[in-house]
Tab-separated table of C-alpha atoms in Angstrom:
chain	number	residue	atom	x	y	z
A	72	UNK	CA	93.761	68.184	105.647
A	73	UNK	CA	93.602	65.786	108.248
A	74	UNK	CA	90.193	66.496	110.514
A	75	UNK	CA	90.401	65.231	114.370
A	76	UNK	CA	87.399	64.586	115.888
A	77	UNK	CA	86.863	64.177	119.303
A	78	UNK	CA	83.834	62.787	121.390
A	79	UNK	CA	82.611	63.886	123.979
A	80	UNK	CA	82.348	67.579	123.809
A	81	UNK	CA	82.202	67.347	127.567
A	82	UNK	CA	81.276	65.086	130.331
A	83	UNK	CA	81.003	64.997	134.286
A	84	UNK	CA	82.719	62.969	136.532
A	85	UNK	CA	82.936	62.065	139.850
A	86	UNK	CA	86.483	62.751	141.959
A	87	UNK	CA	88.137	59.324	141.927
A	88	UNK	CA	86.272	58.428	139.220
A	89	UNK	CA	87.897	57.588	135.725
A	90	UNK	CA	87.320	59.695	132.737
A	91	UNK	CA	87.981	58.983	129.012
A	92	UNK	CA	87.799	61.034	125.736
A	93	UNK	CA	88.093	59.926	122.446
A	94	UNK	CA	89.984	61.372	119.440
A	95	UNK	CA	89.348	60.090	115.563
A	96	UNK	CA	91.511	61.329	112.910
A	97	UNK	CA	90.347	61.086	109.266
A	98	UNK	CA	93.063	59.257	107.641
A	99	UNK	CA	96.198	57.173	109.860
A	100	UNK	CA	98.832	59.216	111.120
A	101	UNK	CA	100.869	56.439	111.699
A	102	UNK	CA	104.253	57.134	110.844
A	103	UNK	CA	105.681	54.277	108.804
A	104	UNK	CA	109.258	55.058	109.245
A	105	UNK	CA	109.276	54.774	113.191
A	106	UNK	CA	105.873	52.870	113.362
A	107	UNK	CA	104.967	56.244	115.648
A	108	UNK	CA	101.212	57.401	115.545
A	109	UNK	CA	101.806	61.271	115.653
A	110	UNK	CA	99.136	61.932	117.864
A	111	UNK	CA	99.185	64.462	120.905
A	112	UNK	CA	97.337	65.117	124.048
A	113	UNK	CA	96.781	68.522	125.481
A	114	UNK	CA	95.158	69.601	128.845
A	115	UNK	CA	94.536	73.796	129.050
A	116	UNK	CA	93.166	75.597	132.382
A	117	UNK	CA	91.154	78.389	131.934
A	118	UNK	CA	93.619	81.108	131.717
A	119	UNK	CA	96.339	79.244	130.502
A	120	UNK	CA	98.369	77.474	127.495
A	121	UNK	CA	97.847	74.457	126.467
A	122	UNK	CA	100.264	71.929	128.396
A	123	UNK	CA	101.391	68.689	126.844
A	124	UNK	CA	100.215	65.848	128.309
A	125	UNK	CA	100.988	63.013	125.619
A	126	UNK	CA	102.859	62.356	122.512
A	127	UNK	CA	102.910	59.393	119.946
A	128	UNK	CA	99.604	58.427	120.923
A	129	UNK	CA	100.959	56.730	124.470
A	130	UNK	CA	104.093	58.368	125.511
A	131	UNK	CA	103.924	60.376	128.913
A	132	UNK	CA	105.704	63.787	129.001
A	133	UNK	CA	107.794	64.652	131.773
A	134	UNK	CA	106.282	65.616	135.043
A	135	UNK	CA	102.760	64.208	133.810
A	136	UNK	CA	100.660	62.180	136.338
A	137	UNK	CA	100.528	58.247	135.782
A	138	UNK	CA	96.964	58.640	135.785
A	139	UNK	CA	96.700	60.355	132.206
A	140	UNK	CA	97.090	57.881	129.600
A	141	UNK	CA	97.001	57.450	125.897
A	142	UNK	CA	96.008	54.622	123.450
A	143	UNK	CA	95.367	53.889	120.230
A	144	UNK	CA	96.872	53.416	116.880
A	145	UNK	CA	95.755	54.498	113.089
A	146	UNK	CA	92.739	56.661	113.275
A	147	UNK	CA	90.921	55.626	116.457
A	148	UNK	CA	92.990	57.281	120.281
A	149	UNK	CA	92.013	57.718	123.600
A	150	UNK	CA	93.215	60.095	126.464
A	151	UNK	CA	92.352	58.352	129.797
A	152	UNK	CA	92.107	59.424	133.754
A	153	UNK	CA	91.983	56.673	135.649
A	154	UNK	CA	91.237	58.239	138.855
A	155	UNK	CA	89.773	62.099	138.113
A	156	UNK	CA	91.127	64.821	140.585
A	157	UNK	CA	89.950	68.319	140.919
A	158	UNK	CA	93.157	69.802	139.417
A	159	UNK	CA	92.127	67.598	136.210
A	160	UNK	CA	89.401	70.351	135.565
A	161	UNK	CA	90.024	71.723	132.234
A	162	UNK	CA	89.687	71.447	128.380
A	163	UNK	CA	91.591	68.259	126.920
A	164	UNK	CA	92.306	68.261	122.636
A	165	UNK	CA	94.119	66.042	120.550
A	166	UNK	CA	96.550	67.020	117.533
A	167	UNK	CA	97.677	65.345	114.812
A	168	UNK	CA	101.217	65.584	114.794
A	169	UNK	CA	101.529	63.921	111.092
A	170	UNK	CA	101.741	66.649	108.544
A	171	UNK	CA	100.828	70.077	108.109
A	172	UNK	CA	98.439	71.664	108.912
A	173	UNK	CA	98.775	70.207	112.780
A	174	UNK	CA	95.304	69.900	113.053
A	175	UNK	CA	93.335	69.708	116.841
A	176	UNK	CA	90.235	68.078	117.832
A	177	UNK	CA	87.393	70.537	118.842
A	178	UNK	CA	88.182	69.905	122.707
A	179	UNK	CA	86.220	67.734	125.556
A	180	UNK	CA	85.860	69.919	128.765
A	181	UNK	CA	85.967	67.933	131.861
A	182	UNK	CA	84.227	68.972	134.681
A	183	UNK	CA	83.432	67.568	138.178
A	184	UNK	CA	80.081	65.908	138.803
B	195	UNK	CA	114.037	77.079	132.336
B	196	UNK	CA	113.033	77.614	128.973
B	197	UNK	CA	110.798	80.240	128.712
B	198	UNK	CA	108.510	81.869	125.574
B	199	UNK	CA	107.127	85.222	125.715
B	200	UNK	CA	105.262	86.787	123.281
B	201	UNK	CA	104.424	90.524	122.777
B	202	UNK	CA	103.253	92.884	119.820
B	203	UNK	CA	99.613	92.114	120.256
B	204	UNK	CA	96.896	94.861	120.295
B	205	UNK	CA	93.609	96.750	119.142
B	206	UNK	CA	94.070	96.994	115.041
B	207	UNK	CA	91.383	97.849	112.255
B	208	UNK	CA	90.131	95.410	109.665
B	209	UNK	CA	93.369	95.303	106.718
B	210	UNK	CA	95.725	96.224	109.472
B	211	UNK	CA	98.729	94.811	109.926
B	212	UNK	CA	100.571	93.827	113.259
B	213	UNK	CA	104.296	91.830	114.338
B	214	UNK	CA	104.192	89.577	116.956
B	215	UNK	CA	107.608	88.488	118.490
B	216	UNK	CA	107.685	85.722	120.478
B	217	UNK	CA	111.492	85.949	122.693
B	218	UNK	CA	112.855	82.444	123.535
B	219	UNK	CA	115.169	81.608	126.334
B	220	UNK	CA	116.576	78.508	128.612
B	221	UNK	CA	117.664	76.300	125.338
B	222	UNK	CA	119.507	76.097	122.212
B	223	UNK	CA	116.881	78.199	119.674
B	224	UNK	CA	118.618	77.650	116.909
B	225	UNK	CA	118.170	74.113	117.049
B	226	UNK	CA	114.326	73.935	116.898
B	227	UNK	CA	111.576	74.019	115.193
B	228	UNK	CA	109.053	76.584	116.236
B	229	UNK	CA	105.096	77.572	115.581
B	230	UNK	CA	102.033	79.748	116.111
B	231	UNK	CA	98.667	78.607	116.815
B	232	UNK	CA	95.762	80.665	118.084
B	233	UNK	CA	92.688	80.489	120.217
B	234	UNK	CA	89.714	83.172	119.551
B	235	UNK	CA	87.940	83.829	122.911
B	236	UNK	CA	85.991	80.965	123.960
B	237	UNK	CA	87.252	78.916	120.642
B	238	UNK	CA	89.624	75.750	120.434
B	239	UNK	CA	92.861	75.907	118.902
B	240	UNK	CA	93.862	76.648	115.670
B	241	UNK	CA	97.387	75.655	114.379
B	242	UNK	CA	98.811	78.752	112.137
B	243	UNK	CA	102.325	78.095	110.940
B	244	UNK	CA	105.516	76.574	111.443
B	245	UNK	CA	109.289	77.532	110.580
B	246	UNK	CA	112.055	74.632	110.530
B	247	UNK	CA	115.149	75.812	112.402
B	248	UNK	CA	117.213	77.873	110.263
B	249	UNK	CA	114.278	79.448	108.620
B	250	UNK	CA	114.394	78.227	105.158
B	251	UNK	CA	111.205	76.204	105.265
B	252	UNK	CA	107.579	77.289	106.338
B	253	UNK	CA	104.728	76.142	106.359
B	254	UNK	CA	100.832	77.885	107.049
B	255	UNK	CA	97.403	77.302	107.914
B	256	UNK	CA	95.172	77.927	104.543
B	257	UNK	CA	93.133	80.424	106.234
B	258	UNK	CA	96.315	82.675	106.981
B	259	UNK	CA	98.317	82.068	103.970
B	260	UNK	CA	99.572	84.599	101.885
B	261	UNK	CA	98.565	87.028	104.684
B	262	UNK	CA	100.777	85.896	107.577
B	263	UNK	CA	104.406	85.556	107.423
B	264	UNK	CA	106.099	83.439	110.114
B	265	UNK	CA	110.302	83.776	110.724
B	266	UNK	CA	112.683	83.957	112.830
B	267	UNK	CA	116.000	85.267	113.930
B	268	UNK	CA	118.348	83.086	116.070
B	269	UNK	CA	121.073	85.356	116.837
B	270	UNK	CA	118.227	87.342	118.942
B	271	UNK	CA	116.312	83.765	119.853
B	272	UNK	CA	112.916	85.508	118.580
B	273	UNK	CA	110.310	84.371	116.809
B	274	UNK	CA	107.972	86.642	114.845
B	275	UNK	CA	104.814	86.303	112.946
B	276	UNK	CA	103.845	89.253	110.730
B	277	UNK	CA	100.253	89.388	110.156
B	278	UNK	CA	98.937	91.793	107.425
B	279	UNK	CA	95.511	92.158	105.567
B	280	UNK	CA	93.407	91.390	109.109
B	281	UNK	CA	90.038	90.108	109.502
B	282	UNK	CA	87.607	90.405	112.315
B	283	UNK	CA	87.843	86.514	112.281
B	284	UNK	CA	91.594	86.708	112.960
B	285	UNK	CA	91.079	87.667	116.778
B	286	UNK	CA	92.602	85.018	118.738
B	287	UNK	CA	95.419	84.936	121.529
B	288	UNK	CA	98.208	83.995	119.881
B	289	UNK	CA	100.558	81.325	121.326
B	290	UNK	CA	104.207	80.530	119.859
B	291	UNK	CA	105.296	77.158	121.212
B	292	UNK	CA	108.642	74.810	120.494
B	293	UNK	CA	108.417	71.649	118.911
B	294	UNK	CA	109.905	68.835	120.523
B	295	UNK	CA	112.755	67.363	118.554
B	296	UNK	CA	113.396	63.200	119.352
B	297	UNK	CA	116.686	61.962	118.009
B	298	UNK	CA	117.666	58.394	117.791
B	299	UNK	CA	119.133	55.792	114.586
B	300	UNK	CA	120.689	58.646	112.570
B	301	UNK	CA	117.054	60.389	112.180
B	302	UNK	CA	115.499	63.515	114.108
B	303	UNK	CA	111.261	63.803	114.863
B	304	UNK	CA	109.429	66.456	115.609
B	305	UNK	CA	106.571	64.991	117.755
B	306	UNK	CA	104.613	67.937	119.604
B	307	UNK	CA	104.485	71.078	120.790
B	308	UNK	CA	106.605	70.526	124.276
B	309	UNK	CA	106.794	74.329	125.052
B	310	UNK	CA	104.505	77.007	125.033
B	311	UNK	CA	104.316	81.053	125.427
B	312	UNK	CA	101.273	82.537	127.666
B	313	UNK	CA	100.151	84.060	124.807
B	314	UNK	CA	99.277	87.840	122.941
B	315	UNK	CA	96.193	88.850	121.817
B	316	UNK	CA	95.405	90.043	118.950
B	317	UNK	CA	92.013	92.415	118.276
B	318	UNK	CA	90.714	93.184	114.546
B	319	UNK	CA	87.806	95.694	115.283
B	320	UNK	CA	86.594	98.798	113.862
């Protein structure tokens, strides 16, 4: 099985202030026959489901704010905020997309500072 | 709109059993690929199974497997997951969700989880 790791487990940031996770996966999930890396971002509320932020590694989903964005390629990803808002309060994980089982990081919780 | 809503969740005794249905709406069912994953309280998430679109492949976490049974029926655009032999460790809310489906040069991709239900829970206590 593929085992995501992200870092940090949480962290504090100011409003306006940028915010980034990381997310390491223990083998590539880079997708050789569409040179995709099959990694997702999620964002869940307190309360709610999980909400898809982005997929392959750096592609926005619909509706999503241009301040969330992915990076990354092979084992090594990061989910970025470049400019935190309050609404950006919540849990963010990362899934491996690659094979079964669809593994998820642990989760970072953002909070305000 | 699509829409997922799940329902069968409840109180059940260790080696109970329980069928969670998960009714889709606002697309094409038949055409996707669906799963479970679940979330006990305060916990991250844990993928549980998935079911290609016409039902003749699955696939399951190795902590559920040969316990849980994932399938589906498109003529009533539900989803169900039939969970037998439980374990206090299987509480959870359990979420069905819709995998996204990317098309392009002949080839389909399933690339996340686009889609998801609010979620039942599911209690194993004595």
């Amino acid at each position: 099985d593929i085992v995501m790791t992200q870092s940090p487990d949480s962290l504090a940031v100011s409003l306006g202030e940028g915010a980034t996770i990381n997310c390491k996966s223990s083998q590539s999930v880079l997708y050789s026959s569409n040179n995709k890396n099959y990694l997702n971002w999620y964002q869940q509320k307190p309360g709610q489901p999980p909400k898809l932020l982005i997929y392959w590694a750096s592609t926005r989903e619909s509706g999503v704010p241009d301040r969330f964005s992915g990076s990354g390629s092979g084992t090594d990803f990061t989910l970025t905020i470049s400019s935190l808002q309050a609404e950006d309060v919540a849990v963010y994980y990362c899934q491996q997309y690659y094979g079964p089982p669809f593994t998820f990081g642990q989760g970072t919780k953002v909070e305000i500072k | 709109e699509v829409q997922l809503v799940e329902s069968g969740g409840g109180l059940v005794q260790p080696g109970g059993s329980l069928r969670l249905s998960c009714a889709a709406s606002g697309f094409t069912f038949s055409n996707y690929w669906m799963h479970w994953v679940r979330q006990a309280p305060g916990k991250g998430l844990v993928w549980v199974s998935r079911i290609n679109s016409d039902g003749s492949s699955t696939n399951y976490a190795d902590s559920v497997k040969g316990r849980f049974t994932i399938s589906r029926d498109n003529a009533k655009n539900t989803l169900y997951l039939q969970l037998n032999s439980l374990r206090v460790e299987d509480t959870a809310v359990y979420y069905c969700a819709r995998a996204s489906t990317y098309c392009g040069g002949g080839r389909c991709y399933r690339a996340s989880n686009d889609y998801w239900g609010q979620g039942t829970l599911v209690t194993v206590s004595s």
